[in-house]
Short mmCIF file of C-alpha atoms and ligand atoms in Angstrom, two decimals:
data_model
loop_
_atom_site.label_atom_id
_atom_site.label_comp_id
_atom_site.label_asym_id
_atom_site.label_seq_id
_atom_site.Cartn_x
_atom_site.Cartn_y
_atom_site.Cartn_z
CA UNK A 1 158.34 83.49 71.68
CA UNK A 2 155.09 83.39 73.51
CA UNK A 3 154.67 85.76 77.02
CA UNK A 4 152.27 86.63 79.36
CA UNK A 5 152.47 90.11 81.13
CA UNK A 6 150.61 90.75 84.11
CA UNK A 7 149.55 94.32 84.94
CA UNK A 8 150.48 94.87 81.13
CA UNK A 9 148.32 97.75 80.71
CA UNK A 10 149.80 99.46 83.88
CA UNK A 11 152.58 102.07 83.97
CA UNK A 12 155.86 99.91 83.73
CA UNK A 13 154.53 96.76 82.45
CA UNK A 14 152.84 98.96 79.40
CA UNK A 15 156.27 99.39 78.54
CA UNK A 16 157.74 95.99 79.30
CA UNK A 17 154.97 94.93 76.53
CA UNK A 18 156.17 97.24 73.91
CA UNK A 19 159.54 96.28 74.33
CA UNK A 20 158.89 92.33 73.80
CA UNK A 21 156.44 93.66 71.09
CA UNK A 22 159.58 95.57 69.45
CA UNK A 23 161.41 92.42 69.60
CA UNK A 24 158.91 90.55 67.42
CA UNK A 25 157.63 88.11 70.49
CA UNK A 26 153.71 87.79 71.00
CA UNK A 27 152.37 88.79 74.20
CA UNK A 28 149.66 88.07 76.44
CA UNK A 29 148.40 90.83 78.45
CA UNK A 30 146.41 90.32 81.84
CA UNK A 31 145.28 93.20 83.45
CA UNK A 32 142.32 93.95 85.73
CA UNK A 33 142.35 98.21 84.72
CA UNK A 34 142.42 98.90 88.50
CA UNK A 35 144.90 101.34 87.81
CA UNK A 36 146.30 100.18 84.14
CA UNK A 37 144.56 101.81 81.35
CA UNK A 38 143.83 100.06 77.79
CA UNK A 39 145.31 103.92 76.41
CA UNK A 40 148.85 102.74 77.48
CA UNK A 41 149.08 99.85 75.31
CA UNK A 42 149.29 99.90 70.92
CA UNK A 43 147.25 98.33 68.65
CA UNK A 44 149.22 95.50 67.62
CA UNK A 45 148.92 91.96 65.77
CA UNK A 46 151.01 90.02 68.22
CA UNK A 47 149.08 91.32 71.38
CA UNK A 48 146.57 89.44 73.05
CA UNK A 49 144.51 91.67 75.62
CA UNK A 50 142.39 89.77 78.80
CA UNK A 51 140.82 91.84 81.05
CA UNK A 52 141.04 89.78 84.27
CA UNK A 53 142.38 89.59 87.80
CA UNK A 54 145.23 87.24 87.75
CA UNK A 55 143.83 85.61 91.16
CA UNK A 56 140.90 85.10 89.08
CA UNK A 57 142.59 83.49 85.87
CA UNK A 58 142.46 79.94 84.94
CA UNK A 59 144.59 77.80 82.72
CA UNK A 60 141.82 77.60 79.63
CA UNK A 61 142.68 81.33 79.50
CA UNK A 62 145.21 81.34 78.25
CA UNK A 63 146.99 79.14 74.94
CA UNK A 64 149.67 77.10 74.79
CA UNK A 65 153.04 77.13 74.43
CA UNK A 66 154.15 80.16 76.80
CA UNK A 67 158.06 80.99 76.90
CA UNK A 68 157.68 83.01 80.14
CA UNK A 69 155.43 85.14 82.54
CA UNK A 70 156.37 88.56 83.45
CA UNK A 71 154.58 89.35 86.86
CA UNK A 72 154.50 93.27 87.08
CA UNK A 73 150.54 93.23 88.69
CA UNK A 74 150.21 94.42 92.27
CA UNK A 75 149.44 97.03 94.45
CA UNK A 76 152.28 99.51 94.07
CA UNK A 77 152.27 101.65 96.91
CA UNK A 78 153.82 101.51 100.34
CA UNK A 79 150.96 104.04 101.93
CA UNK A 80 147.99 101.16 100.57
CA UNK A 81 149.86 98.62 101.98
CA UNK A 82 149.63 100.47 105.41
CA UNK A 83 146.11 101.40 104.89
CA UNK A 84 144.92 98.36 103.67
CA UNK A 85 147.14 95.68 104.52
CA UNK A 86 144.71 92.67 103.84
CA UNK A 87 144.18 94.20 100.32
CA UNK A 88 147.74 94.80 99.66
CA UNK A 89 148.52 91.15 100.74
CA UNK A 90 145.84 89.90 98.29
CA UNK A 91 147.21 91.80 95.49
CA UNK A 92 150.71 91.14 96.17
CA UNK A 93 151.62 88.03 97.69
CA UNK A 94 148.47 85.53 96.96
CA UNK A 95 148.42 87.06 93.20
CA UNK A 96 152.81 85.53 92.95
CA UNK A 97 151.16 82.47 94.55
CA UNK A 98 148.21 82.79 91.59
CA UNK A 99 150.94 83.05 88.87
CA UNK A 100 152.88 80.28 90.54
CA UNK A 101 150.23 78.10 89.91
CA UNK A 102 149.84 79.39 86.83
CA UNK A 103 153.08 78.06 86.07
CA UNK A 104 152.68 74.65 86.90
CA UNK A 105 149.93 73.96 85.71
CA UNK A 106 150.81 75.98 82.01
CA UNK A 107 154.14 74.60 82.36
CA UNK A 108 156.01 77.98 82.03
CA UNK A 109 159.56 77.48 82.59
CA UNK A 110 160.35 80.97 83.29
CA UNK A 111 158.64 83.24 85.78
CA UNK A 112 160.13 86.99 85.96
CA UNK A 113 159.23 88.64 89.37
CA UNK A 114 158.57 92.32 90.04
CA UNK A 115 160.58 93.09 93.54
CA UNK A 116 161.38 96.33 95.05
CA UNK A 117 164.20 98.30 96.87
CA UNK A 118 161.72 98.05 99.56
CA UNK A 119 162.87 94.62 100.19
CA UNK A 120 165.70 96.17 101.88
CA UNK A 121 164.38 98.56 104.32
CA UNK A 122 166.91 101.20 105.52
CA UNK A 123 170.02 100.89 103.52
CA UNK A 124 173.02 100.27 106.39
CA UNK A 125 175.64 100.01 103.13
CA UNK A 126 175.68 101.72 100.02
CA UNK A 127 175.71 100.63 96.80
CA UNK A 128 173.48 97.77 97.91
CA UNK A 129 174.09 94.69 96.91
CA UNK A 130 171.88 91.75 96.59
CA UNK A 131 173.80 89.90 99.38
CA UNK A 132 172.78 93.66 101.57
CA UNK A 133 170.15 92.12 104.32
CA UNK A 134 166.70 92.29 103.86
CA UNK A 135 165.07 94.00 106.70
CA UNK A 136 161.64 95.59 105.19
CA UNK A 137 160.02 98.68 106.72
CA UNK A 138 156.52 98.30 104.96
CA UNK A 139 153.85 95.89 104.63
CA UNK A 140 154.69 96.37 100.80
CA UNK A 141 158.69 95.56 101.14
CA UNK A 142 158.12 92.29 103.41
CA UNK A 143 154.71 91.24 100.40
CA UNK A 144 157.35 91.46 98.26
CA UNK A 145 160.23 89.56 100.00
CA UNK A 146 157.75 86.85 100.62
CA UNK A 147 157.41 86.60 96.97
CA UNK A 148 160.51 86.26 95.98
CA UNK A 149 161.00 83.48 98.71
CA UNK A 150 157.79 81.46 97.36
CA UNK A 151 158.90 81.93 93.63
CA UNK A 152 162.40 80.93 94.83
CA UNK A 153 161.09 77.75 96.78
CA UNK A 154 158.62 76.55 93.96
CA UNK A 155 161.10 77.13 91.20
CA UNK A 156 163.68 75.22 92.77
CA UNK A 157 160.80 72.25 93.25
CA UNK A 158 158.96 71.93 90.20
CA UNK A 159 162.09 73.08 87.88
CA UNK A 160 161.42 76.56 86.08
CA UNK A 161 163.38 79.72 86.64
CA UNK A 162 162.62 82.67 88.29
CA UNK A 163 164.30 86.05 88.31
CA UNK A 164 163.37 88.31 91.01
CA UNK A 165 163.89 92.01 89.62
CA UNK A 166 164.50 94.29 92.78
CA UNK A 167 163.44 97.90 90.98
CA UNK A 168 164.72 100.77 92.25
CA UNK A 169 162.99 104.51 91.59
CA UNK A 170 161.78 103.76 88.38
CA UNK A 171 160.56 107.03 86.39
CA UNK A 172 159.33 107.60 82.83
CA UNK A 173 156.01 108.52 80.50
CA UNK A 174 152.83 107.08 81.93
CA UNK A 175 153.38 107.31 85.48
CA UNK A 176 150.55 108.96 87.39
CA UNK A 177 151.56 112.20 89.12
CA UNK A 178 148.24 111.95 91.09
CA UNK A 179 149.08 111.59 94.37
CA UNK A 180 151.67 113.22 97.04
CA UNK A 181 153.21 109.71 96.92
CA UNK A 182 153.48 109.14 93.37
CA UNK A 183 157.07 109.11 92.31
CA UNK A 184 158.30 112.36 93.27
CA UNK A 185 159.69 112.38 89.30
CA UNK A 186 156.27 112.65 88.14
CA UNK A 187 154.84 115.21 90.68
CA UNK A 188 158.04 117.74 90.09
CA UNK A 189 157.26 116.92 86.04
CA UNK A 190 153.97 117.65 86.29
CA UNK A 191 153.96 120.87 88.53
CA UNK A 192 157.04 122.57 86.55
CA UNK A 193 155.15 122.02 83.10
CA UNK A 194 152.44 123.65 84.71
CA UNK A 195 154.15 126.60 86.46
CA UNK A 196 153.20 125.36 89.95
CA UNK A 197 155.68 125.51 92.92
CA UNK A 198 157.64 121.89 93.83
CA UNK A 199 158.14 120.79 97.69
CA UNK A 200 161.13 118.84 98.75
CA UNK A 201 160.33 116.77 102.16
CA UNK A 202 163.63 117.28 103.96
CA UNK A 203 166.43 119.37 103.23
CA UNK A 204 167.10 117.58 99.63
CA UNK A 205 170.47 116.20 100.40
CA UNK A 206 168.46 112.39 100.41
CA UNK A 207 169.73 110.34 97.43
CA UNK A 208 168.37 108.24 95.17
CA UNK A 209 168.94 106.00 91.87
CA UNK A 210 166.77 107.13 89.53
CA UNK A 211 165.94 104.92 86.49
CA UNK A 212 164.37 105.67 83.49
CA UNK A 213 161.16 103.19 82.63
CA UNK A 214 162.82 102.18 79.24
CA UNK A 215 166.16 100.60 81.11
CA UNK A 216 163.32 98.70 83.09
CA UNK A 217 161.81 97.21 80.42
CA UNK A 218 165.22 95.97 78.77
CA UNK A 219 165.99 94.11 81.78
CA UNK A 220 162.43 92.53 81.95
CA UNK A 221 163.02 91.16 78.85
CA UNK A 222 166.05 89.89 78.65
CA UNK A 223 165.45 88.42 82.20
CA UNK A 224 162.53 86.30 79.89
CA UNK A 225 164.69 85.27 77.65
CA UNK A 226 168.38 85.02 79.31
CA UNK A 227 169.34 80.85 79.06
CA UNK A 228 169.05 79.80 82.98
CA UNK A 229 169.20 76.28 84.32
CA UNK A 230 165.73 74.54 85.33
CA UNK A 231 165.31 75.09 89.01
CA UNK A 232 167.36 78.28 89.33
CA UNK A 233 166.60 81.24 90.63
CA UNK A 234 168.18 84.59 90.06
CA UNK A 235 167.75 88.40 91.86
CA UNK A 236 169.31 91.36 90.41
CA UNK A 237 169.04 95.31 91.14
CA UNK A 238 168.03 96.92 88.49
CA UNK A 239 168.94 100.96 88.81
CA UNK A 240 171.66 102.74 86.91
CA UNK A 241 174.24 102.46 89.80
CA UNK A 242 174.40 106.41 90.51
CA UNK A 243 172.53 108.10 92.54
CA UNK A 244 171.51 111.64 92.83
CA UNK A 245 170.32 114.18 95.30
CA UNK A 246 166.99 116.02 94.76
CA UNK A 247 168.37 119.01 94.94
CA UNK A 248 170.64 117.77 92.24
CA UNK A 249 167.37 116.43 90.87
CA UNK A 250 165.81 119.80 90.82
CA UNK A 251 168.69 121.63 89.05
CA UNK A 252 168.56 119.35 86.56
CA UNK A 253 164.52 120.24 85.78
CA UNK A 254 165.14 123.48 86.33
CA UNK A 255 167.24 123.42 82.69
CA UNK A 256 164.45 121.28 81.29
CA UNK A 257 161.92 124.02 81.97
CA UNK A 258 163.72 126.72 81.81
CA UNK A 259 160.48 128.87 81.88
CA UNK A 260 159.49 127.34 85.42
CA UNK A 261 159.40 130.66 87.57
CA UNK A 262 157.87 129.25 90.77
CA UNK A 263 158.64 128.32 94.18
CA UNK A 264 160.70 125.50 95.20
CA UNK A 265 159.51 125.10 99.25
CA UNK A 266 160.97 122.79 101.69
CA UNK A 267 159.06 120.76 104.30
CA UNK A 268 159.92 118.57 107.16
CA UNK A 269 161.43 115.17 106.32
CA UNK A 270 158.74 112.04 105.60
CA UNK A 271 158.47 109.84 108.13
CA UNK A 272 159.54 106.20 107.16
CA UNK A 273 161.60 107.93 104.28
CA UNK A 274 165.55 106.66 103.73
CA UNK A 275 168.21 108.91 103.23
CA UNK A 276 170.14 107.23 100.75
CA UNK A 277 169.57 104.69 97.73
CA UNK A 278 172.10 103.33 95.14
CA UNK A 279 171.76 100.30 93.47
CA UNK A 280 174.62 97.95 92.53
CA UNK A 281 174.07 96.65 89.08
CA UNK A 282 176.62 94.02 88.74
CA UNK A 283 174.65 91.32 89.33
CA UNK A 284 172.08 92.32 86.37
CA UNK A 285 175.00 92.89 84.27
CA UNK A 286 176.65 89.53 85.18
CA UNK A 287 173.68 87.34 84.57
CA UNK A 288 171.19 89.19 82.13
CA UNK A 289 173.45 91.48 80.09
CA UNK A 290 172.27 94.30 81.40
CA UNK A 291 173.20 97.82 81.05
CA UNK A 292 171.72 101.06 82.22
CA UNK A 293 171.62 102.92 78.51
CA UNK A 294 169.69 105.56 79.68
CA UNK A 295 170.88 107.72 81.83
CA UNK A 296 168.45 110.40 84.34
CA UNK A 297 169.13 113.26 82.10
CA UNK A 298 168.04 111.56 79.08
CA UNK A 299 165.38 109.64 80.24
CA UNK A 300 163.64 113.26 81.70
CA UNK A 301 164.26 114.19 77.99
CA UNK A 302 162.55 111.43 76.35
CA UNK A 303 159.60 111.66 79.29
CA UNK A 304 159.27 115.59 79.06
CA UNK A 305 158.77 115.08 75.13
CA UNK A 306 156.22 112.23 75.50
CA UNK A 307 154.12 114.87 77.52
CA UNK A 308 151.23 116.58 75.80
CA UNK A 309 151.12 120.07 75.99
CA UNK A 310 150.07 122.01 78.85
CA UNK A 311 146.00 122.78 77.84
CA UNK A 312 144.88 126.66 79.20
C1 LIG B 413 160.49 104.38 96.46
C2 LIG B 413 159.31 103.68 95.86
C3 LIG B 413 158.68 102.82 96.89
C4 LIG B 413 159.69 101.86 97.47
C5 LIG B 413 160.91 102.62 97.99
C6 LIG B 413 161.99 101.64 98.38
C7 LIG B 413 158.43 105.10 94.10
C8 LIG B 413 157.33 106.02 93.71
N1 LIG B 413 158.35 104.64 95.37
O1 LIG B 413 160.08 105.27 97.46
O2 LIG B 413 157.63 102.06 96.29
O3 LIG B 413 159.14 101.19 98.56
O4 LIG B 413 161.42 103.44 96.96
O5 LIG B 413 163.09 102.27 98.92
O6 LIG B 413 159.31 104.78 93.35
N2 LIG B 413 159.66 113.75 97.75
C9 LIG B 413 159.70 115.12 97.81
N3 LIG B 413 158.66 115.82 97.29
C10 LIG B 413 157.57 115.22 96.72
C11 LIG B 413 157.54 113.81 96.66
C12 LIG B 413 158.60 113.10 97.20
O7 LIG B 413 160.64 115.71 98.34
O8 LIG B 413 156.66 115.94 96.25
C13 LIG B 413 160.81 113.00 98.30
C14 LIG B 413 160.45 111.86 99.23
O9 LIG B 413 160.22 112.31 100.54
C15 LIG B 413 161.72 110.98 99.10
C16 LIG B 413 162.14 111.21 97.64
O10 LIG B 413 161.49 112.40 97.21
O11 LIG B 413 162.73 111.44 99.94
C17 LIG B 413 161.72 110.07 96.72
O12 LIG B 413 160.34 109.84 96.94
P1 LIG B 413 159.49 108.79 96.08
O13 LIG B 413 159.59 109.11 94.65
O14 LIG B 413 158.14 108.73 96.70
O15 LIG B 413 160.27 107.41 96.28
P2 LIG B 413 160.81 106.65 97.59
O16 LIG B 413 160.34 107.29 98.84
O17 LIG B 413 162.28 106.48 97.41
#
């Protein structure tokens, strides 16, 4: 089969490519290298690289037939989104409306949709559910609630299926550590290798359902391929259904990097941050098969041994 990946060459949907790749599908790639890099994709036969903004892609870009479009481009932080919420709304919301288009006029009958936990703000029942009300507390949560809605609304009028995959803390090799709100995976990661002390914001009893990139990319594609109905429209969690504490999350680093001498130092809480996060996976499991086969420990494994050594 034939699929186009947007924000291919970015952090998760580099791996979402690899994993259709590894399943002998060819794949498009559109990606604008904003913050994807050509370094996280292979060299491979099947792949088809355009670098472009998908607001700024036509139809004669792209060659016919396509199975499916897996919409991973965006701006994925919730501090842009408050800084520049014009921007954020650009790259977010009128880029689903972009790929929307895209698929009626490429006739695409299956559009899988990169949503967030944000979508549900604070968290007033845990495990969430799907059916667990929306209510988001960032620019970024409500851009992408308002995608799923329009996906939702022009699926169910012009007659392809959409998924809407609502990602919880995804974590895994190629995830930048750069900033104090990068995935607080990749910052401890990248300070422990390095010998530097960690900070916890809060007293480390907040929770939250970690999942490993690779999981991620299984669900993307099967979501692509699962047999759906024209017209219908599916949204699934996709965590591993535990959560953990970060102090929980430390102690298992700690026996990662066993060398790590430093300080672990506590500061006051985030503002804006939840307590707790757990995602219920039944509905993934239910419609697309899926299953969480990697669990935190082993997906820190796996990420620790993709790292290249620590130069000095
Ligand atoms: C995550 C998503 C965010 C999404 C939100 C929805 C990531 C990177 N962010 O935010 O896009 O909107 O879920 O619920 O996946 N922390 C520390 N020390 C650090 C860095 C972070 O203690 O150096 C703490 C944070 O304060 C937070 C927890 O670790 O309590 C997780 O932080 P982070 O990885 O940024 O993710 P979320 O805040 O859950």
């Amino acid at each position: 089969m034939h699929f186009i990946v947007t924000g291919g060459a970015g952090f998760i949907g580099s791996h979402v490519t690899e994993q259709l790749l590894s399943e002998d599908h060819y794949v498009t790639v559109v990606d604008n290298l904003t913050t994807g890099n050509l370094n996280n994709l292979p060299e491979h036969p099947r792949l088809k690289f355009l670098e472009k903004d998908i607001l700024a892609c036509q139809p004669e870009d792209f060659s016919k037939p396509i199975d499916g479009i897996a919409h991973l481009a965006a701006t994925p932080s919730v501090t842009e989104s408050w800084l520049q919420p014009l921007a954020a709304h650009h790259n977010n919301l009128s880029a689903t409306i972009a790929v929307i288009e895209l698929c009626q006029a490429l006739e695409i009958p299956r559009l899988v949709f990169t949503s967030s936990a944000a979508v549900y703000g604070n968290p007033v029942q845990l495990p969430i559910t799907e059916t667990h009300p929306t209510s988001p507390i960032s620019p970024y949560g409500l851009q992408k609630l308002v995608s799923e809605q329009y996906a939702s609304l022009f699926a169910q009028q012009f007659g392809f299926s959409m998924v809407a995959l609502r990602l919880f803390n995804v974590f895994g090799p190629r995830q930048a550590p750069n900033s104090q709100y990068s995935g607080v995976i990749s910052i401890f990661v990248n300070a422990m290798r390095q010998g530097l002390p960690i900070t916890i914001y809060g007293d480390g009893t907040q929770t939250r359902d970690f999942v490993y990139v690779k999981n991620v990319a299984n669900a993307f594609a099967k979501a692509l391929i699962t047999s759906l109905t024209s017209g219908s429209c599916i949204v699934a969690n996709v965590g591993t259904g535990k959560s953990i504490s970060l102090v929980e999350l430390v102690d298992i680093l700690k026996t990662c990097f066993p060398q790590w001498q430093s300080e672990l130092k506590f500061a006051p809480a985030r503002p804006g941050d939840i307590k707790d996060s757990q995602a219920d996976i039944s509905n993934a499991s239910t419609h697309l098969d899926f299953t969480s086969q990697w669990s935190v420990e082993s997906g820190l494994q796996y990420l620790i041994e993709s790292l290249d050594p620590v130069k000095g």
